[in-house]
Amino acid sequence: MAALLRSARLLKFSPSGLLQIKGTKRTGPPIGRLYSGALRGRDTGVCSRQISRASENVSSRLWPYTVGCVRNYAVATEQKDEGSAAVRTKQMQQFDWALAKLDSSVRRTGRITKTLLLRIFHDICRTGYPSGNQALLLLRSCGTLLPEMPLQERNELAHRIWEKLQELGAQYDVSHYNALLKVYLQNEFKFSPTDFLAKMEAANIPPNRVTYQRLIAAYCQNGNIEGASTILGFMKSKDLPITDAVFNSLVTGHARAGDIESAKNILPVMKGAGIEPGPDTYISLLNAYAEKGDLDSLKQTMEEAESADCSLMDRDIMQVIYTLAKAGHQQHIPGMVERLRHERGYVPDAMNLCLSLITQGLEDTAFHILKTFPTLQSESFSNESANLGNFFLRHCVNIDTSLEKLGNFCKELEESKLHASPLSFTLSCALEAKKTATSLELMKMLKEQDFPIRPHYFWPLLTQHVKDNNTAGVTEVLKGMKDIGLSPDVETLSTYIIPVFPNIEAARQAFQELGISLESEGFLSSEVRLMALKNLAELYAKLSDPSFPSLDLSAFRGSLITGFRRSDDVESMVKITELLYKDERFSKGDPGEAVAFFLYNLIDSMSEKEVQKQEEKMKKYFNQLHTQNITIPLKIYRGIRNLLESYHVPELIKDVIVLVDPANRGPIGSVPAPPPSHIELGNEGKLLALEKKLSELKAENKPLSSVLKQTIQALCAEENLQRALELKQQHEEEMTVGAYATLISLCCRHDNLEEALNLKTELSRKDSSIALDASKYIGLIKGLCNNGRVEEATNFLKEMKEKDVAINDMHTTLLFHMLNTLVAKGSASTIQQLLDTIFTLGLAKPTANLCSPLITVHLESDDLAGALEAMLECQKRYKQLPRIHDVIVGLVEKGDTALLQKAMDFVSQERGEMTMLYDLFFAFLQTGRYREARKIVDTPRAEGRPGRLHWYAEKCISGNQLEALEQMVDMTAKLFECDRDEMYSYALRLCKDTNNWQKAEALKMQEENIIRERTLRLLADILKSNGQEVPFEVPETWYQQAAIAKQVQQQLAKTEATKEQPTQAENGAAYRRLMALKGKAKEAYGMLKDAEKRGVAFSPAPYDHLIRALLAEGSMEDAMVVKDIAVARVPGFQLSDTANTLLIVTLSKKGQTEDALEKLRTMLQADQVPGQLAITRLVQALGSDGNLAGIKEVESHMKALGTSLNLSSMVFVNNKALAHIKNGDLESGVEELEAVFTSPDHKSPSVSFVFRRVLEDDNDKAFDKLSAMAERLANHFACYRPATDLFLQLLDMNKVEDAKFMLARCNAVADQKDMLMSYVARKAQSAGQVGKINALMTLIPDFAEKDALNTYLMKCHVLDKDLQAAKSLYEQMQKEGAVIDELSLKRLAGLYRSEGETAPFPEPPETFKFYADKLKDKAAKVNVSAEE
């Protein structure tokens, strides 16, 4: 590398010769000298396409191929750190999470967002142990996967990530430097290749082939052919292969250097070097012409590419469009857009192109591309709800596109009916981005269109100003509101405006300066709220002024309550209360009722400690209210009484009761529940003992049929047919059905057909109704067919149907093997006759496997025409295409184009064009016709079918067809939704099987940046087993079974024997028997105890498995016995994470929370990570015990662990609230929950768990508190989730009247349609729930579409096996003219069949899954949009 550095540095002073290309004026060493001996061509002349090509070459092709490439990151070095095993495990989990998030984003949209990337970056940094893979993941994401970020910002982010992770100890290798190079190329970053190599040398990291390729691309990006030639010379001296990527870069390099002829002449040079120019090469040349604006050469080159069988895909043409736009040749873009074919994957690619163009300030070109979307998605947009271009408008706002342009785009989208409300959507984006000036201008534009502007639209703009206490910012927004002619309402004033000012006078002054009225209801309410918080006497003076306008108590009730709680001015509060009670200005309804609710809310808002502390103040307050003749209704008194009882201040009750005329009390109640368990055993006998027993029974003249059957079965197990038949002759009268069946099976196995038929006849004479099992019948049928007695065989098939013999998958396989034995006899007609009988009788469903003997019989005789006809007949008769691959391969090899065309036309018609293309693709690969195969995969309609690709890859692996598999991996590089890592893993598996390390090393994995650890380990194994150096650090698995086994064996060898040791064979046999008893924990436990008595010891695994099985059954005591045995037998034995998790769950269920908590502490100290279930059950048990400190301890442990374990966001909050309730501190419990819903960033989490527990415990006091909280959140904060949760819990516990009352108090619950529908879907999963769904429909008749509800109701009736109800629903749907979906019909038909009735409609033929998926797709289409 030092030599290369020296030669590179000389470039500045000593110009070397340039590459000489025939037909040009350039001089320099002949290109042949540079390329000789180092070329890597392809014998077949197949066009090579690399998914990373854009970044390998030049900036003009920077627009990315991002779809599906998040998985494709390069090999990374795993950092060796001092972190514990648990930290590394967490790190791995976080990495998997990050990879999954990025993968999901790219699969869905073809890109990732800056927010997501930064979130992952911060999470990785927070652990303090960044691995090599994580560093590589982040670096790879800083290029074209971020089309919404300007190029300079991307580079800055990449450098920031590089420096930060290096600072945290991440170890970089050549893959990281290559990743950084790729990012530089994608982001057009100007850098010195010389300096880059110097940095690598300083870090002691040697460059590899990929490094040199990318350095060549960097030189060529700047038109520096001289620098590129130096690197090429160095690659030649190192004997590194020169791939097509290098040639593609040279095309760009010559073009950028101003020598377009040399660029063009690279193509013949490639051909001369044995490398066929591929689509990438043509794209490089097209981009060169696009930069020059040479339209004629563009068209000519495209025609040449097509004639050379290099099909250009949409994403290729999009690169040319991007280059034309950047170069300022917009006039040529419409012609290129017309060439787009709208292939699969067009939308994400086109969206990314639009985003890249907008980022570059080319919005008009992006808008032209956007308008091509509807032609593709015409079905996805209806005139009423079109929203095409949301992503476009959002990005325009984010990069501050001019308002004039934004207005024009919105106008055109609306006029074209491509978007229902583009301007209002653009406003929402501006508000979300906190762009005040843009938002205000957009509001003015909307107002001109008579769109109503509401005060809450301004809240997003005010939020940050309130946090920053920014008076100037708030004033600016207020000016904007005034300009629009809008006055702030009370919520806006009191929450977002007045709190910013130091006092009310400062706010008044600011309002006066802005010319905003101080007499508005909003300002008045805000002023009253402020006074209520600060000075009750001043408030009374203001309210009692006769000139004070009407103002409802609800506008300032909360502030008044808070003010009184803080103040000792009881007299003023009594005066205010009396004023509210008597003056109708402060209530829209009955003032007395309003004041009564006010008193309830006052007590409800105070904590137990607060009420106890202010008891004297409250007593004085109530007494003075009584002297003012203020009274409250009985129902409100009851609520206050319950609250005071819960606060343990009964003395106050007598002071409240005087405010009521009558008084009354109410009841309480509760219930419990129990559990069960069971055991099972088994044994067997020996042949000699059975024969002896048989003789004894015969001598004693006792019944011997049972022992006879056992003896015959034992003889049959030893294949002793002669002795079994002798016993049968001796004891014919005692023969049972089981004995006959066993003998018949043995006769068939020994090909003794006549004896088998005789036994069957004897059995039928004894009892004609008796049926054998399916395998015995199939044995008889096979024997008859092999002897040409087909009619008798079909008679047995009919008997199977008549006697309703059950057939499972194993029997279907037996039928296939039976039919396959007839292939050798060439009996096509016999096979057809048997198949027709089997399928007609319904003994088995037609499958490709069962039908395949029909085709095999023709293929074996080389009758391809007959095989094709038989296959087509199978499709017509049975809807199956057996052995289609073999038939098409045969036709391709034979070159029979007429029959091949016939086959393809038929497949395309019956199974679709994509199936036909794959069949043809695999046939071409199988026969070595790789050029034709590439044409198939490069067609615009081709898309990734993982199932089909997996099938052919497995076929290649089992058949050792490495070349065909390698070609498939290469050809599918650009196939939409093709998992590249999966493809390379297939190739590596075969390389490992064939021990071909050279092929494994030559795979283009690093060009495509593969990263999955499974694949890396596979490659490392291949290289290590062949004594080759592994050029990357191998990711370790979290456990090493071999090492553990060896350790245990060594330990056992050291242990002194205190008694006779069992043999190794005994140990192994016991181990196998123990591990075979999966699912039989008690039996395994018994066996282990026997083994322990005999001194048999095992490795740690069986002990741990058994402990887990026993804990899963709840047998904790037995599990602990096994643990003690294991500790005694295996030094250093420790329970696994899973076993400890189950132990915590079991302890929690048994109420032993302290033990469970201690076990959690022990786990964490041992660097083990508990499971999600353990934490959930422990926290729930602690909540039930009222152990608040315990819950907080678990919460702090989880935070320290640094991983969420996918815990519910509410698991700690809900259970802390329950703990408070259990301890009688209702106020704190409610505050715990309320704090979640009143925080600005809450996401409406569920509190159903709390409501359910409180209802189950019949805790009326807690229920009153919680229901009041739910109502308060609904009425004051428009937060309806708690109220809806409570309503549904009441409904679920059959408290319909209470649910009805709840609905009356909070009717907004009826509008929460998603939650209600989710409840219905949940209930429809289990039987006996139809009553609850009907109750919901009665209370809220119109909460969902009738069709959707009918589907769930039908499912409920079928689960309940209630045919009458299902019939009624079906008839009702028919009367109403409702559309009955196929899934409901399928369910109903099954119910008719199970009840022995015939359905009055044809049963839909496909599977349940098929119709369920169809319904999901239909629902998805309703919600589909171009918005991300």
Short mmCIF file of N, CA and C in Angstrom, two decimals, residues 942-1034:
data_model
loop_
_atom_site.label_atom_id
_atom_site.label_comp_id
_atom_site.label_asym_id
_atom_site.label_seq_id
_atom_site.Cartn_x
_atom_site.Cartn_y
_atom_site.Cartn_z
N ALA A 942 -41.16 -8.75 -13.85
CA ALA A 942 -40.59 -9.71 -12.91
C ALA A 942 -40.55 -9.14 -11.49
N GLU A 943 -40.84 -9.99 -10.51
CA GLU A 943 -40.81 -9.57 -9.11
C GLU A 943 -40.33 -10.73 -8.26
N GLY A 944 -39.81 -10.43 -7.07
CA GLY A 944 -39.30 -11.48 -6.19
C GLY A 944 -40.40 -12.36 -5.64
N ARG A 945 -40.25 -13.66 -5.79
CA ARG A 945 -41.16 -14.64 -5.17
C ARG A 945 -40.30 -15.54 -4.27
N PRO A 946 -40.16 -15.18 -2.99
CA PRO A 946 -39.24 -15.93 -2.11
C PRO A 946 -39.48 -17.43 -2.09
N GLY A 947 -40.76 -17.82 -2.11
CA GLY A 947 -41.08 -19.25 -2.07
C GLY A 947 -40.53 -20.00 -3.28
N ARG A 948 -40.73 -19.43 -4.47
CA ARG A 948 -40.24 -20.08 -5.70
C ARG A 948 -38.72 -20.12 -5.74
N LEU A 949 -38.08 -19.00 -5.37
CA LEU A 949 -36.61 -18.94 -5.38
C LEU A 949 -36.03 -19.93 -4.37
N HIS A 950 -36.68 -20.04 -3.21
CA HIS A 950 -36.23 -21.00 -2.19
C HIS A 950 -36.33 -22.43 -2.73
N TRP A 951 -37.43 -22.73 -3.41
CA TRP A 951 -37.61 -24.09 -3.96
C TRP A 951 -36.48 -24.44 -4.92
N TYR A 952 -36.17 -23.54 -5.84
CA TYR A 952 -35.15 -23.87 -6.83
C TYR A 952 -33.75 -23.91 -6.18
N ALA A 953 -33.51 -23.01 -5.22
CA ALA A 953 -32.21 -23.02 -4.54
C ALA A 953 -32.00 -24.35 -3.81
N GLU A 954 -33.03 -24.82 -3.10
CA GLU A 954 -32.92 -26.11 -2.40
C GLU A 954 -32.71 -27.25 -3.40
N LYS A 955 -33.33 -27.14 -4.55
CA LYS A 955 -33.16 -28.17 -5.60
C LYS A 955 -31.71 -28.18 -6.08
N CYS A 956 -31.14 -26.99 -6.27
CA CYS A 956 -29.73 -26.90 -6.70
C CYS A 956 -28.81 -27.45 -5.62
N ILE A 957 -29.09 -27.15 -4.36
CA ILE A 957 -28.24 -27.63 -3.27
C ILE A 957 -28.28 -29.14 -3.19
N SER A 958 -29.50 -29.71 -3.26
CA SER A 958 -29.60 -31.18 -3.17
C SER A 958 -28.99 -31.86 -4.39
N GLY A 959 -28.97 -31.16 -5.55
CA GLY A 959 -28.41 -31.75 -6.77
C GLY A 959 -26.99 -31.31 -7.08
N ASN A 960 -26.34 -30.59 -6.13
CA ASN A 960 -24.96 -30.10 -6.33
C ASN A 960 -24.80 -29.28 -7.60
N GLN A 961 -25.79 -28.45 -7.92
CA GLN A 961 -25.75 -27.64 -9.15
C GLN A 961 -25.26 -26.23 -8.80
N LEU A 962 -23.95 -26.09 -8.57
CA LEU A 962 -23.40 -24.83 -8.10
C LEU A 962 -23.48 -23.75 -9.17
N GLU A 963 -23.19 -24.11 -10.41
CA GLU A 963 -23.18 -23.08 -11.47
C GLU A 963 -24.56 -22.48 -11.66
N ALA A 964 -25.59 -23.32 -11.71
CA ALA A 964 -26.96 -22.81 -11.89
C ALA A 964 -27.36 -21.92 -10.71
N LEU A 965 -26.99 -22.35 -9.50
CA LEU A 965 -27.34 -21.57 -8.32
C LEU A 965 -26.61 -20.23 -8.31
N GLU A 966 -25.32 -20.26 -8.69
CA GLU A 966 -24.53 -19.03 -8.74
C GLU A 966 -25.12 -18.05 -9.76
N GLN A 967 -25.54 -18.58 -10.89
CA GLN A 967 -26.14 -17.73 -11.91
C GLN A 967 -27.45 -17.12 -11.41
N MET A 968 -28.25 -17.91 -10.71
CA MET A 968 -29.52 -17.38 -10.18
C MET A 968 -29.27 -16.27 -9.18
N VAL A 969 -28.28 -16.46 -8.31
CA VAL A 969 -27.94 -15.43 -7.32
C VAL A 969 -27.54 -14.14 -8.03
N ASP A 970 -26.73 -14.26 -9.06
CA ASP A 970 -26.25 -13.08 -9.79
C ASP A 970 -27.39 -12.38 -10.53
N MET A 971 -28.24 -13.18 -11.18
CA MET A 971 -29.30 -12.61 -12.02
C MET A 971 -30.39 -11.90 -11.21
N THR A 972 -30.60 -12.35 -9.98
CA THR A 972 -31.70 -11.78 -9.19
C THR A 972 -31.27 -10.56 -8.38
N ALA A 973 -30.09 -10.01 -8.69
CA ALA A 973 -29.56 -8.89 -7.90
C ALA A 973 -30.50 -7.70 -7.88
N LYS A 974 -31.23 -7.49 -8.98
CA LYS A 974 -32.10 -6.31 -9.02
C LYS A 974 -33.57 -6.66 -8.95
N LEU A 975 -33.86 -7.89 -8.66
CA LEU A 975 -35.25 -8.32 -8.61
C LEU A 975 -35.94 -7.67 -7.42
N PHE A 976 -37.09 -7.08 -7.67
CA PHE A 976 -37.81 -6.35 -6.60
C PHE A 976 -38.20 -7.30 -5.48
N GLU A 977 -37.92 -6.90 -4.24
CA GLU A 977 -38.24 -7.67 -3.04
C GLU A 977 -37.57 -9.04 -3.02
N CYS A 978 -36.31 -9.08 -3.46
CA CYS A 978 -35.53 -10.32 -3.39
C CYS A 978 -34.52 -10.16 -2.26
N ASP A 979 -34.57 -11.04 -1.28
CA ASP A 979 -33.67 -10.96 -0.12
C ASP A 979 -32.29 -11.44 -0.54
N ARG A 980 -31.36 -10.49 -0.70
CA ARG A 980 -30.03 -10.83 -1.21
C ARG A 980 -29.25 -11.69 -0.23
N ASP A 981 -29.40 -11.42 1.05
CA ASP A 981 -28.70 -12.22 2.04
C ASP A 981 -29.13 -13.68 1.95
N GLU A 982 -30.42 -13.89 1.77
CA GLU A 982 -30.96 -15.26 1.65
C GLU A 982 -30.35 -15.95 0.43
N MET A 983 -30.26 -15.22 -0.68
CA MET A 983 -29.72 -15.80 -1.92
C MET A 983 -28.26 -16.21 -1.73
N TYR A 984 -27.46 -15.34 -1.10
CA TYR A 984 -26.05 -15.68 -0.90
C TYR A 984 -25.90 -16.83 0.09
N SER A 985 -26.80 -16.92 1.05
CA SER A 985 -26.70 -18.03 2.01
C SER A 985 -26.93 -19.37 1.31
N TYR A 986 -27.82 -19.40 0.29
CA TYR A 986 -28.00 -20.64 -0.49
C TYR A 986 -26.69 -21.03 -1.17
N ALA A 987 -26.07 -20.04 -1.83
CA ALA A 987 -24.82 -20.31 -2.56
C ALA A 987 -23.74 -20.78 -1.60
N LEU A 988 -23.63 -20.15 -0.43
CA LEU A 988 -22.60 -20.54 0.54
C LEU A 988 -22.85 -21.94 1.09
N ARG A 989 -24.11 -22.28 1.29
CA ARG A 989 -24.41 -23.65 1.78
C ARG A 989 -23.90 -24.69 0.80
N LEU A 990 -24.13 -24.45 -0.48
CA LEU A 990 -23.67 -25.41 -1.49
C LEU A 990 -22.14 -25.41 -1.57
N CYS A 991 -21.53 -24.23 -1.46
CA CYS A 991 -20.06 -24.16 -1.45
C CYS A 991 -19.50 -24.97 -0.28
N LYS A 992 -20.19 -24.91 0.85
CA LYS A 992 -19.73 -25.67 2.02
C LYS A 992 -19.89 -27.17 1.78
N ASP A 993 -21.04 -27.56 1.21
CA ASP A 993 -21.28 -28.98 0.94
C ASP A 993 -20.25 -29.54 -0.03
N THR A 994 -19.85 -28.73 -1.01
CA THR A 994 -18.89 -29.20 -2.04
C THR A 994 -17.46 -28.82 -1.69
N ASN A 995 -17.26 -28.17 -0.53
CA ASN A 995 -15.94 -27.73 -0.06
C ASN A 995 -15.24 -26.84 -1.09
N ASN A 996 -15.99 -25.95 -1.70
CA ASN A 996 -15.44 -25.09 -2.75
C ASN A 996 -15.24 -23.68 -2.18
N TRP A 997 -14.12 -23.48 -1.46
CA TRP A 997 -13.89 -22.20 -0.81
C TRP A 997 -13.59 -21.09 -1.82
N GLN A 998 -13.01 -21.45 -2.98
CA GLN A 998 -12.70 -20.43 -3.99
C GLN A 998 -13.97 -19.75 -4.48
N LYS A 999 -15.00 -20.54 -4.74
CA LYS A 999 -16.28 -19.97 -5.21
C LYS A 999 -16.91 -19.11 -4.10
N ALA A 1000 -16.82 -19.61 -2.88
CA ALA A 1000 -17.41 -18.88 -1.74
C ALA A 1000 -16.75 -17.52 -1.60
N GLU A 1001 -15.42 -17.48 -1.72
CA GLU A 1001 -14.70 -16.23 -1.56
C GLU A 1001 -14.98 -15.27 -2.71
N ALA A 1002 -15.25 -15.84 -3.92
CA ALA A 1002 -15.44 -15.00 -5.10
C ALA A 1002 -16.84 -14.38 -5.20
N LEU A 1003 -17.78 -14.83 -4.35
CA LEU A 1003 -19.13 -14.27 -4.41
C LEU A 1003 -19.09 -12.77 -4.13
N LYS A 1004 -19.93 -12.00 -4.84
CA LYS A 1004 -19.89 -10.53 -4.74
C LYS A 1004 -20.65 -10.02 -3.52
N MET A 1005 -20.40 -10.64 -2.39
CA MET A 1005 -21.16 -10.25 -1.20
C MET A 1005 -20.84 -8.84 -0.75
N GLN A 1006 -19.56 -8.48 -0.78
CA GLN A 1006 -19.22 -7.17 -0.23
C GLN A 1006 -19.68 -6.05 -1.15
N GLU A 1007 -19.72 -6.31 -2.47
CA GLU A 1007 -20.25 -5.27 -3.36
C GLU A 1007 -21.70 -4.96 -3.01
N GLU A 1008 -22.42 -6.01 -2.58
CA GLU A 1008 -23.83 -5.81 -2.23
C GLU A 1008 -24.01 -5.58 -0.74
N ASN A 1009 -22.92 -5.63 0.00
CA ASN A 1009 -22.94 -5.24 1.42
C ASN A 1009 -23.86 -6.10 2.29
N ILE A 1010 -23.64 -7.39 2.25
CA ILE A 1010 -24.45 -8.31 3.06
C ILE A 1010 -23.99 -8.24 4.52
N ILE A 1011 -24.93 -8.37 5.47
CA ILE A 1011 -24.50 -8.20 6.87
C ILE A 1011 -24.99 -9.27 7.85
N ARG A 1012 -25.93 -10.12 7.50
CA ARG A 1012 -26.49 -11.03 8.50
C ARG A 1012 -25.43 -11.96 9.06
N GLU A 1013 -25.45 -12.10 10.38
CA GLU A 1013 -24.39 -12.85 11.05
C GLU A 1013 -24.39 -14.32 10.66
N ARG A 1014 -25.56 -14.88 10.43
CA ARG A 1014 -25.65 -16.28 10.01
C ARG A 1014 -24.82 -16.52 8.76
N THR A 1015 -24.93 -15.60 7.79
CA THR A 1015 -24.22 -15.74 6.52
C THR A 1015 -22.72 -15.55 6.73
N LEU A 1016 -22.34 -14.62 7.60
CA LEU A 1016 -20.92 -14.39 7.87
C LEU A 1016 -20.29 -15.62 8.51
N ARG A 1017 -21.01 -16.23 9.46
CA ARG A 1017 -20.47 -17.43 10.10
C ARG A 1017 -20.29 -18.56 9.11
N LEU A 1018 -21.24 -18.67 8.18
CA LEU A 1018 -21.16 -19.72 7.16
C LEU A 1018 -19.93 -19.53 6.29
N LEU A 1019 -19.70 -18.29 5.84
CA LEU A 1019 -18.52 -18.00 5.02
C LEU A 1019 -17.24 -18.26 5.81
N ALA A 1020 -17.23 -17.84 7.08
CA ALA A 1020 -16.04 -18.05 7.92
C ALA A 1020 -15.75 -19.54 8.09
N ASP A 1021 -16.79 -20.36 8.29
CA ASP A 1021 -16.61 -21.81 8.43
C ASP A 1021 -15.95 -22.41 7.20
N ILE A 1022 -16.42 -21.96 6.02
CA ILE A 1022 -15.87 -22.49 4.76
C ILE A 1022 -14.38 -22.14 4.65
N LEU A 1023 -14.05 -20.89 4.94
CA LEU A 1023 -12.65 -20.46 4.81
C LEU A 1023 -11.76 -21.14 5.84
N LYS A 1024 -12.23 -21.24 7.09
CA LYS A 1024 -11.43 -21.86 8.15
C LYS A 1024 -11.17 -23.34 7.86
N SER A 1025 -12.22 -24.04 7.42
CA SER A 1025 -12.08 -25.48 7.17
C SER A 1025 -11.11 -25.78 6.04
N ASN A 1026 -10.82 -24.77 5.22
CA ASN A 1026 -9.86 -24.96 4.12
C ASN A 1026 -8.54 -24.24 4.39
N GLY A 1027 -8.32 -23.86 5.66
CA GLY A 1027 -7.06 -23.26 6.05
C GLY A 1027 -6.83 -21.86 5.50
N GLN A 1028 -7.92 -21.17 5.16
CA GLN A 1028 -7.80 -19.81 4.62
C GLN A 1028 -8.03 -18.78 5.72
N GLU A 1029 -7.41 -17.62 5.54
CA GLU A 1029 -7.57 -16.55 6.52
C GLU A 1029 -8.96 -15.92 6.37
N VAL A 1030 -9.62 -15.68 7.49
CA VAL A 1030 -10.94 -15.02 7.48
C VAL A 1030 -10.70 -13.52 7.57
N PRO A 1031 -11.09 -12.73 6.54
CA PRO A 1031 -10.75 -11.31 6.51
C PRO A 1031 -11.68 -10.43 7.34
N PHE A 1032 -12.44 -11.02 8.23
CA PHE A 1032 -13.31 -10.25 9.11
C PHE A 1032 -13.46 -11.03 10.41
N GLU A 1033 -13.90 -10.36 11.44
CA GLU A 1033 -14.08 -11.03 12.72
C GLU A 1033 -15.41 -11.77 12.73
N VAL A 1034 -15.37 -13.02 13.14
CA VAL A 1034 -16.56 -13.87 13.07
C VAL A 1034 -17.48 -13.56 14.24
#
